[in-house]
Amino acid sequence: MPFENSDVIRNLSAPLPADRRAVFIVAALTRVLPIYQVYDERHRGVRGHSAGWDALSGMVALPLGRRWATPEKAEQKIAHALSVVANDAEWLENHTEFGVAEEMLQEVMQALLLVFKSWRKIDAELCLQVANSVLEVDSIWAERRDDPITVWVGVEEHFQRLARDLQELAEARPENAIDVYRLVNGRAGREAMSYLERAEALRAK
C-alpha cells in the first residue's frame, strides 16, 4: 500500500473506539472471505471457513446490538476458529500445488489469524495490517491477469471502500451508530460477491 494510503487508513482508524474498529475489520475480512469458502468446499484438508465466519460474526455481534451476544460467546468462537484456521494454514504451507488461489487464500488466512490473536486489542495498527492484507489479495489477482492494468483499478477501488467505511464509522453519531455499523457490515457482504465469482472462476480451471 502506498504511504499516503497507509496514512489515510491509520489517521481515520486511530481516533475510533475499539467497537468501530472491530466493525471495520470484520467488514474488510468479510469481503475476501469467499476465497476461503470456495477453497474449503474443494479441498478436504481445509475446513476452517465456517469457524472463521462464526468468529467474525461473534466479534461484531456486540457492536451490532445482537441480543444473544456476549464477550464470552465471542471468545469461545474466536478460540475455536484460531485453532482450526491455524491447522488450515499449516496444511496450506505443505500443499504441493501453490498458484494464485493458494496465494490469495494464504493472505486471507494470515489476516484472520492476526485478528483472532489480537482481537482484545483492536488498534489502528491492526486496522492497517488488515487493510494491507485484503488489498494484497487484489494485488495478487492483478499480477496474474492477462490485462493487469485494468484489474489494478480494482485495487484502488477496494482501498476507496476501506476508506469509505472508516469515514462513515467516524461520522456516526451515538444515536445512529448501530444503524451505521449494520450498513457497513451488510454492504461488505454484498461487495464480497466479486471475490466469490473470482474464486469460483479459479476453481473452474
PDB file of C-alpha atoms in Angstrom:
ATOM      1  CA  MET A   1       0.000   0.000   0.000  1.00  0.00           C
ATOM      2  CA  PRO A   2       1.407   3.453  -0.866  1.00  0.00           C
ATOM      3  CA  PHE A   3       2.467   5.558   2.118  1.00  0.00           C
ATOM      4  CA  GLU A   4      -0.260   8.116   1.505  1.00  0.00           C
ATOM      5  CA  ASN A   5      -2.920   5.392   1.531  1.00  0.00           C
ATOM      6  CA  SER A   6      -1.456   3.906   4.696  1.00  0.00           C
ATOM      7  CA  ASP A   7      -1.695   7.306   6.308  1.00  0.00           C
ATOM      8  CA  VAL A   8      -5.368   7.555   5.335  1.00  0.00           C
ATOM      9  CA  ILE A   9      -6.197   4.215   6.991  1.00  0.00           C
ATOM     10  CA  ARG A  10      -4.105   4.968  10.072  1.00  0.00           C
ATOM     11  CA  ASN A  11      -5.412   8.508  10.528  1.00  0.00           C
ATOM     12  CA  LEU A  12      -9.053   7.513  10.074  1.00  0.00           C
ATOM     13  CA  SER A  13      -8.885   4.489  12.375  1.00  0.00           C
ATOM     14  CA  ALA A  14      -6.740   5.977  15.160  1.00  0.00           C
ATOM     15  CA  PRO A  15      -9.494   8.147  16.734  1.00  0.00           C
ATOM     16  CA  LEU A  16     -12.135   5.409  16.553  1.00  0.00           C
ATOM     17  CA  PRO A  17     -13.196   3.438  19.628  1.00  0.00           C
ATOM     18  CA  ALA A  18     -12.500  -0.293  19.613  1.00  0.00           C
ATOM     19  CA  ASP A  19     -16.050  -1.320  18.675  1.00  0.00           C
ATOM     20  CA  ARG A  20     -15.954   0.779  15.494  1.00  0.00           C
ATOM     21  CA  ARG A  21     -12.550  -0.604  14.587  1.00  0.00           C
ATOM     22  CA  ALA A  22     -13.976  -4.098  15.047  1.00  0.00           C
ATOM     23  CA  VAL A  23     -16.802  -3.315  12.617  1.00  0.00           C
ATOM     24  CA  PHE A  24     -14.239  -2.053  10.102  1.00  0.00           C
ATOM     25  CA  ILE A  25     -12.014  -5.123  10.409  1.00  0.00           C
ATOM     26  CA  VAL A  26     -14.885  -7.583  10.152  1.00  0.00           C
ATOM     27  CA  ALA A  27     -16.234  -5.796   7.069  1.00  0.00           C
ATOM     28  CA  ALA A  28     -12.791  -5.829   5.435  1.00  0.00           C
ATOM     29  CA  LEU A  29     -12.364  -9.562   6.035  1.00  0.00           C
ATOM     30  CA  THR A  30     -15.946 -10.350   5.041  1.00  0.00           C
ATOM     31  CA  ARG A  31     -15.261  -9.087   1.506  1.00  0.00           C
ATOM     32  CA  VAL A  32     -12.425 -11.547   0.868  1.00  0.00           C
ATOM     33  CA  LEU A  33     -13.728 -14.477   2.935  1.00  0.00           C
ATOM     34  CA  PRO A  34     -15.386 -16.172  -0.086  1.00  0.00           C
ATOM     35  CA  ILE A  35     -11.892 -17.105  -1.281  1.00  0.00           C
ATOM     36  CA  TYR A  36     -11.624 -19.272   1.840  1.00  0.00           C
ATOM     37  CA  GLN A  37     -15.165 -20.582   1.395  1.00  0.00           C
ATOM     38  CA  VAL A  38     -14.633 -21.867  -2.149  1.00  0.00           C
ATOM     39  CA  TYR A  39     -11.294 -23.453  -1.300  1.00  0.00           C
ATOM     40  CA  ASP A  40     -12.880 -25.084   1.760  1.00  0.00           C
ATOM     41  CA  GLU A  41     -15.576 -26.629  -0.446  1.00  0.00           C
ATOM     42  CA  ARG A  42     -12.999 -28.107  -2.804  1.00  0.00           C
ATOM     43  CA  HIS A  43     -10.214 -29.398  -0.555  1.00  0.00           C
ATOM     44  CA  ARG A  44     -10.654 -31.893   2.267  1.00  0.00           C
ATOM     45  CA  GLY A  45      -7.585 -30.556   4.037  1.00  0.00           C
ATOM     46  CA  VAL A  46      -9.232 -27.161   4.558  1.00  0.00           C
ATOM     47  CA  ARG A  47     -12.137 -26.923   6.989  1.00  0.00           C
ATOM     48  CA  GLY A  48     -11.920 -23.537   8.701  1.00  0.00           C
ATOM     49  CA  HIS A  49     -14.160 -21.246   6.699  1.00  0.00           C
ATOM     50  CA  SER A  50     -17.292 -21.776   8.816  1.00  0.00           C
ATOM     51  CA  ALA A  51     -15.369 -21.374  12.055  1.00  0.00           C
ATOM     52  CA  GLY A  52     -13.764 -18.199  10.741  1.00  0.00           C
ATOM     53  CA  TRP A  53     -17.123 -16.802   9.693  1.00  0.00           C
ATOM     54  CA  ASP A  54     -18.656 -17.627  13.083  1.00  0.00           C
ATOM     55  CA  ALA A  55     -15.772 -15.936  14.884  1.00  0.00           C
ATOM     56  CA  LEU A  56     -16.050 -12.763  12.805  1.00  0.00           C
ATOM     57  CA  SER A  57     -19.803 -12.740  13.437  1.00  0.00           C
ATOM     58  CA  GLY A  58     -19.140 -13.118  17.151  1.00  0.00           C
ATOM     59  CA  MET A  59     -16.647 -10.244  17.128  1.00  0.00           C
ATOM     60  CA  VAL A  60     -19.117  -7.838  15.587  1.00  0.00           C
ATOM     61  CA  ALA A  61     -22.249  -9.084  17.355  1.00  0.00           C
ATOM     62  CA  LEU A  62     -21.904  -6.771  20.352  1.00  0.00           C
ATOM     63  CA  PRO A  63     -21.392  -3.571  18.318  1.00  0.00           C
ATOM     64  CA  LEU A  64     -24.320  -4.603  16.107  1.00  0.00           C
ATOM     65  CA  GLY A  65     -26.564  -4.931  19.139  1.00  0.00           C
ATOM     66  CA  ARG A  66     -27.355  -8.640  18.781  1.00  0.00           C
ATOM     67  CA  ARG A  67     -29.422  -9.703  21.800  1.00  0.00           C
ATOM     68  CA  TRP A  68     -27.647 -13.036  22.159  1.00  0.00           C
ATOM     69  CA  ALA A  69     -24.151 -11.524  22.022  1.00  0.00           C
ATOM     70  CA  THR A  70     -21.778 -11.743  24.977  1.00  0.00           C
ATOM     71  CA  PRO A  71     -17.988 -11.351  25.213  1.00  0.00           C
ATOM     72  CA  GLU A  72     -17.799 -14.954  26.457  1.00  0.00           C
ATOM     73  CA  LYS A  73     -19.531 -16.306  23.355  1.00  0.00           C
ATOM     74  CA  ALA A  74     -17.261 -14.261  21.126  1.00  0.00           C
ATOM     75  CA  GLU A  75     -14.198 -15.556  22.946  1.00  0.00           C
ATOM     76  CA  GLN A  76     -15.307 -19.169  22.512  1.00  0.00           C
ATOM     77  CA  LYS A  77     -15.918 -18.734  18.793  1.00  0.00           C
ATOM     78  CA  ILE A  78     -12.591 -16.957  18.260  1.00  0.00           C
ATOM     79  CA  ALA A  79     -10.606 -19.555  20.221  1.00  0.00           C
ATOM     80  CA  HIS A  80     -12.130 -22.350  18.146  1.00  0.00           C
ATOM     81  CA  ALA A  81     -11.530 -20.510  14.872  1.00  0.00           C
ATOM     82  CA  LEU A  82      -7.943 -19.724  15.792  1.00  0.00           C
ATOM     83  CA  SER A  83      -7.205 -23.424  16.200  1.00  0.00           C
ATOM     84  CA  VAL A  84      -8.975 -24.530  13.023  1.00  0.00           C
ATOM     85  CA  VAL A  85      -7.628 -21.764  10.786  1.00  0.00           C
ATOM     86  CA  ALA A  86      -4.108 -22.390  12.115  1.00  0.00           C
ATOM     87  CA  ASN A  87      -4.453 -26.050  11.096  1.00  0.00           C
ATOM     88  CA  ASP A  88      -5.605 -24.993   7.642  1.00  0.00           C
ATOM     89  CA  ALA A  89      -2.686 -22.595   7.316  1.00  0.00           C
ATOM     90  CA  GLU A  90      -0.273 -25.390   8.210  1.00  0.00           C
ATOM     91  CA  TRP A  91      -1.907 -27.657   5.623  1.00  0.00           C
ATOM     92  CA  LEU A  92      -1.591 -24.927   3.011  1.00  0.00           C
ATOM     93  CA  GLU A  93       2.109 -24.458   3.789  1.00  0.00           C
ATOM     94  CA  ASN A  94       2.680 -28.126   2.903  1.00  0.00           C
ATOM     95  CA  HIS A  95       0.392 -28.143  -0.130  1.00  0.00           C
ATOM     96  CA  THR A  96       2.245 -29.249  -3.250  1.00  0.00           C
ATOM     97  CA  GLU A  97       0.317 -27.012  -5.654  1.00  0.00           C
ATOM     98  CA  PHE A  98       0.676 -23.304  -4.960  1.00  0.00           C
ATOM     99  CA  GLY A  99      -0.896 -20.997  -7.501  1.00  0.00           C
ATOM    100  CA  VAL A 100      -2.892 -17.786  -7.415  1.00  0.00           C
ATOM    101  CA  ALA A 101      -5.751 -19.357  -5.440  1.00  0.00           C
ATOM    102  CA  GLU A 102      -3.352 -20.530  -2.739  1.00  0.00           C
ATOM    103  CA  GLU A 103      -1.557 -17.174  -2.629  1.00  0.00           C
ATOM    104  CA  MET A 104      -4.824 -15.315  -2.097  1.00  0.00           C
ATOM    105  CA  LEU A 105      -6.025 -17.849   0.463  1.00  0.00           C
ATOM    106  CA  GLN A 106      -2.773 -17.545   2.384  1.00  0.00           C
ATOM    107  CA  GLU A 107      -3.292 -13.785   2.706  1.00  0.00           C
ATOM    108  CA  VAL A 108      -6.854 -14.308   3.947  1.00  0.00           C
ATOM    109  CA  MET A 109      -5.767 -16.920   6.485  1.00  0.00           C
ATOM    110  CA  GLN A 110      -2.901 -14.802   7.778  1.00  0.00           C
ATOM    111  CA  ALA A 111      -5.223 -11.839   8.253  1.00  0.00           C
ATOM    112  CA  LEU A 112      -7.749 -13.981  10.121  1.00  0.00           C
ATOM    113  CA  LEU A 113      -5.078 -15.421  12.404  1.00  0.00           C
ATOM    114  CA  LEU A 114      -3.716 -11.964  13.119  1.00  0.00           C
ATOM    115  CA  VAL A 115      -7.155 -10.673  14.078  1.00  0.00           C
ATOM    116  CA  PHE A 116      -8.081 -13.703  16.172  1.00  0.00           C
ATOM    117  CA  LYS A 117      -4.812 -13.399  18.098  1.00  0.00           C
ATOM    118  CA  SER A 118      -5.222  -9.657  18.639  1.00  0.00           C
ATOM    119  CA  TRP A 119      -8.969  -9.205  18.982  1.00  0.00           C
ATOM    120  CA  ARG A 120      -8.756  -7.979  22.582  1.00  0.00           C
ATOM    121  CA  LYS A 121      -6.658  -5.019  21.456  1.00  0.00           C
ATOM    122  CA  ILE A 122      -8.037  -3.697  18.173  1.00  0.00           C
ATOM    123  CA  ASP A 123      -5.914  -0.632  17.499  1.00  0.00           C
ATOM    124  CA  ALA A 124      -5.138   1.470  14.439  1.00  0.00           C
ATOM    125  CA  GLU A 125      -2.100  -0.650  13.605  1.00  0.00           C
ATOM    126  CA  LEU A 126      -4.253  -3.775  13.414  1.00  0.00           C
ATOM    127  CA  CYS A 127      -6.681  -1.941  11.124  1.00  0.00           C
ATOM    128  CA  LEU A 128      -3.783  -1.026   8.857  1.00  0.00           C
ATOM    129  CA  GLN A 129      -2.414  -4.566   8.813  1.00  0.00           C
ATOM    130  CA  VAL A 130      -5.802  -5.992   7.878  1.00  0.00           C
ATOM    131  CA  ALA A 131      -6.246  -3.359   5.170  1.00  0.00           C
ATOM    132  CA  ASN A 132      -2.849  -4.266   3.738  1.00  0.00           C
ATOM    133  CA  SER A 133      -3.745  -7.961   3.725  1.00  0.00           C
ATOM    134  CA  VAL A 134      -7.058  -7.595   1.935  1.00  0.00           C
ATOM    135  CA  LEU A 135      -5.532  -5.236  -0.631  1.00  0.00           C
ATOM    136  CA  GLU A 136      -2.739  -7.742  -1.196  1.00  0.00           C
ATOM    137  CA  VAL A 137      -5.428 -10.220  -2.266  1.00  0.00           C
ATOM    138  CA  ASP A 138      -6.334  -7.823  -5.067  1.00  0.00           C
ATOM    139  CA  SER A 139      -2.680  -7.244  -5.903  1.00  0.00           C
ATOM    140  CA  ILE A 140      -2.052 -10.984  -6.296  1.00  0.00           C
ATOM    141  CA  TRP A 141      -5.056 -11.246  -8.584  1.00  0.00           C
ATOM    142  CA  ALA A 142      -3.942  -8.256 -10.662  1.00  0.00           C
ATOM    143  CA  GLU A 143      -0.422  -9.578 -11.122  1.00  0.00           C
ATOM    144  CA  ARG A 144      -1.729 -12.851 -12.535  1.00  0.00           C
ATOM    145  CA  ARG A 145      -4.209 -11.430 -15.058  1.00  0.00           C
ATOM    146  CA  ASP A 146      -3.671 -11.032 -18.809  1.00  0.00           C
ATOM    147  CA  ASP A 147      -4.739  -7.390 -18.591  1.00  0.00           C
ATOM    148  CA  PRO A 148      -3.230  -6.258 -15.281  1.00  0.00           C
ATOM    149  CA  ILE A 149      -3.710  -2.539 -15.892  1.00  0.00           C
ATOM    150  CA  THR A 150      -7.477  -2.968 -15.961  1.00  0.00           C
ATOM    151  CA  VAL A 151      -7.520  -5.232 -12.928  1.00  0.00           C
ATOM    152  CA  TRP A 152      -5.278  -2.909 -10.899  1.00  0.00           C
ATOM    153  CA  VAL A 153      -8.166  -0.451 -10.937  1.00  0.00           C
ATOM    154  CA  GLY A 154      -9.837  -2.925  -8.569  1.00  0.00           C
ATOM    155  CA  VAL A 155      -7.070  -2.466  -6.008  1.00  0.00           C
ATOM    156  CA  GLU A 156      -7.688   1.273  -5.837  1.00  0.00           C
ATOM    157  CA  GLU A 157     -11.455   0.735  -5.751  1.00  0.00           C
ATOM    158  CA  HIS A 158     -11.037  -1.634  -2.813  1.00  0.00           C
ATOM    159  CA  PHE A 159      -8.929   0.931  -0.987  1.00  0.00           C
ATOM    160  CA  GLN A 160     -11.647   3.525  -1.535  1.00  0.00           C
ATOM    161  CA  ARG A 161     -14.172   1.152   0.015  1.00  0.00           C
ATOM    162  CA  LEU A 162     -11.986   0.724   3.080  1.00  0.00           C
ATOM    163  CA  ALA A 163     -11.582   4.479   3.434  1.00  0.00           C
ATOM    164  CA  ARG A 164     -15.321   4.973   2.932  1.00  0.00           C
ATOM    165  CA  ASP A 165     -16.133   2.503   5.717  1.00  0.00           C
ATOM    166  CA  LEU A 166     -13.784   4.245   8.117  1.00  0.00           C
ATOM    167  CA  GLN A 167     -15.158   7.668   7.228  1.00  0.00           C
ATOM    168  CA  GLU A 168     -18.739   6.536   7.818  1.00  0.00           C
ATOM    169  CA  LEU A 169     -17.803   4.933  11.115  1.00  0.00           C
ATOM    170  CA  ALA A 170     -16.014   8.110  12.177  1.00  0.00           C
ATOM    171  CA  GLU A 171     -19.035  10.254  11.343  1.00  0.00           C
ATOM    172  CA  ALA A 172     -21.591   8.013  13.073  1.00  0.00           C
ATOM    173  CA  ARG A 173     -23.405   9.732  15.944  1.00  0.00           C
ATOM    174  CA  PRO A 174     -24.259   7.858  19.142  1.00  0.00           C
ATOM    175  CA  GLU A 175     -27.965   7.845  18.271  1.00  0.00           C
ATOM    176  CA  ASN A 176     -27.439   6.212  14.861  1.00  0.00           C
ATOM    177  CA  ALA A 177     -24.201   4.303  15.434  1.00  0.00           C
ATOM    178  CA  ILE A 178     -25.744   0.827  15.348  1.00  0.00           C
ATOM    179  CA  ASP A 179     -27.504   1.643  12.066  1.00  0.00           C
ATOM    180  CA  VAL A 180     -24.170   2.692  10.564  1.00  0.00           C
ATOM    181  CA  TYR A 181     -22.491  -0.468  11.874  1.00  0.00           C
ATOM    182  CA  ARG A 182     -25.202  -2.578  10.249  1.00  0.00           C
ATOM    183  CA  LEU A 183     -24.878  -0.647   6.993  1.00  0.00           C
ATOM    184  CA  VAL A 184     -21.124  -1.190   6.823  1.00  0.00           C
ATOM    185  CA  ASN A 185     -21.405  -4.847   7.796  1.00  0.00           C
ATOM    186  CA  GLY A 186     -24.238  -5.694   5.401  1.00  0.00           C
ATOM    187  CA  ARG A 187     -22.732  -3.837   2.456  1.00  0.00           C
ATOM    188  CA  ALA A 188     -19.458  -5.741   2.856  1.00  0.00           C
ATOM    189  CA  GLY A 189     -21.396  -8.972   2.409  1.00  0.00           C
ATOM    190  CA  ARG A 190     -22.767  -7.720  -0.904  1.00  0.00           C
ATOM    191  CA  GLU A 191     -19.374  -6.483  -2.036  1.00  0.00           C
ATOM    192  CA  ALA A 192     -17.935  -9.923  -1.312  1.00  0.00           C
ATOM    193  CA  MET A 193     -19.746 -11.317  -4.356  1.00  0.00           C
ATOM    194  CA  SER A 194     -16.959 -10.287  -6.735  1.00  0.00           C
ATOM    195  CA  TYR A 195     -14.492 -12.325  -4.658  1.00  0.00           C
ATOM    196  CA  LEU A 196     -16.833 -15.294  -4.726  1.00  0.00           C
ATOM    197  CA  GLU A 197     -17.004 -15.040  -8.515  1.00  0.00           C
ATOM    198  CA  ARG A 198     -13.213 -14.746  -8.689  1.00  0.00           C
ATOM    199  CA  ALA A 199     -12.692 -17.824  -6.533  1.00  0.00           C
ATOM    200  CA  GLU A 200     -15.296 -19.807  -8.490  1.00  0.00           C
ATOM    201  CA  ALA A 201     -13.539 -18.881 -11.754  1.00  0.00           C
ATOM    202  CA  LEU A 202     -10.250 -20.188 -10.387  1.00  0.00           C
ATOM    203  CA  ARG A 203     -11.901 -23.400  -9.216  1.00  0.00           C
ATOM    204  CA  ALA A 204     -13.331 -23.983 -12.695  1.00  0.00           C
ATOM    205  CA  LYS A 205      -9.851 -24.044 -14.255  1.00  0.00           C
TER     206      LYS A 205
END
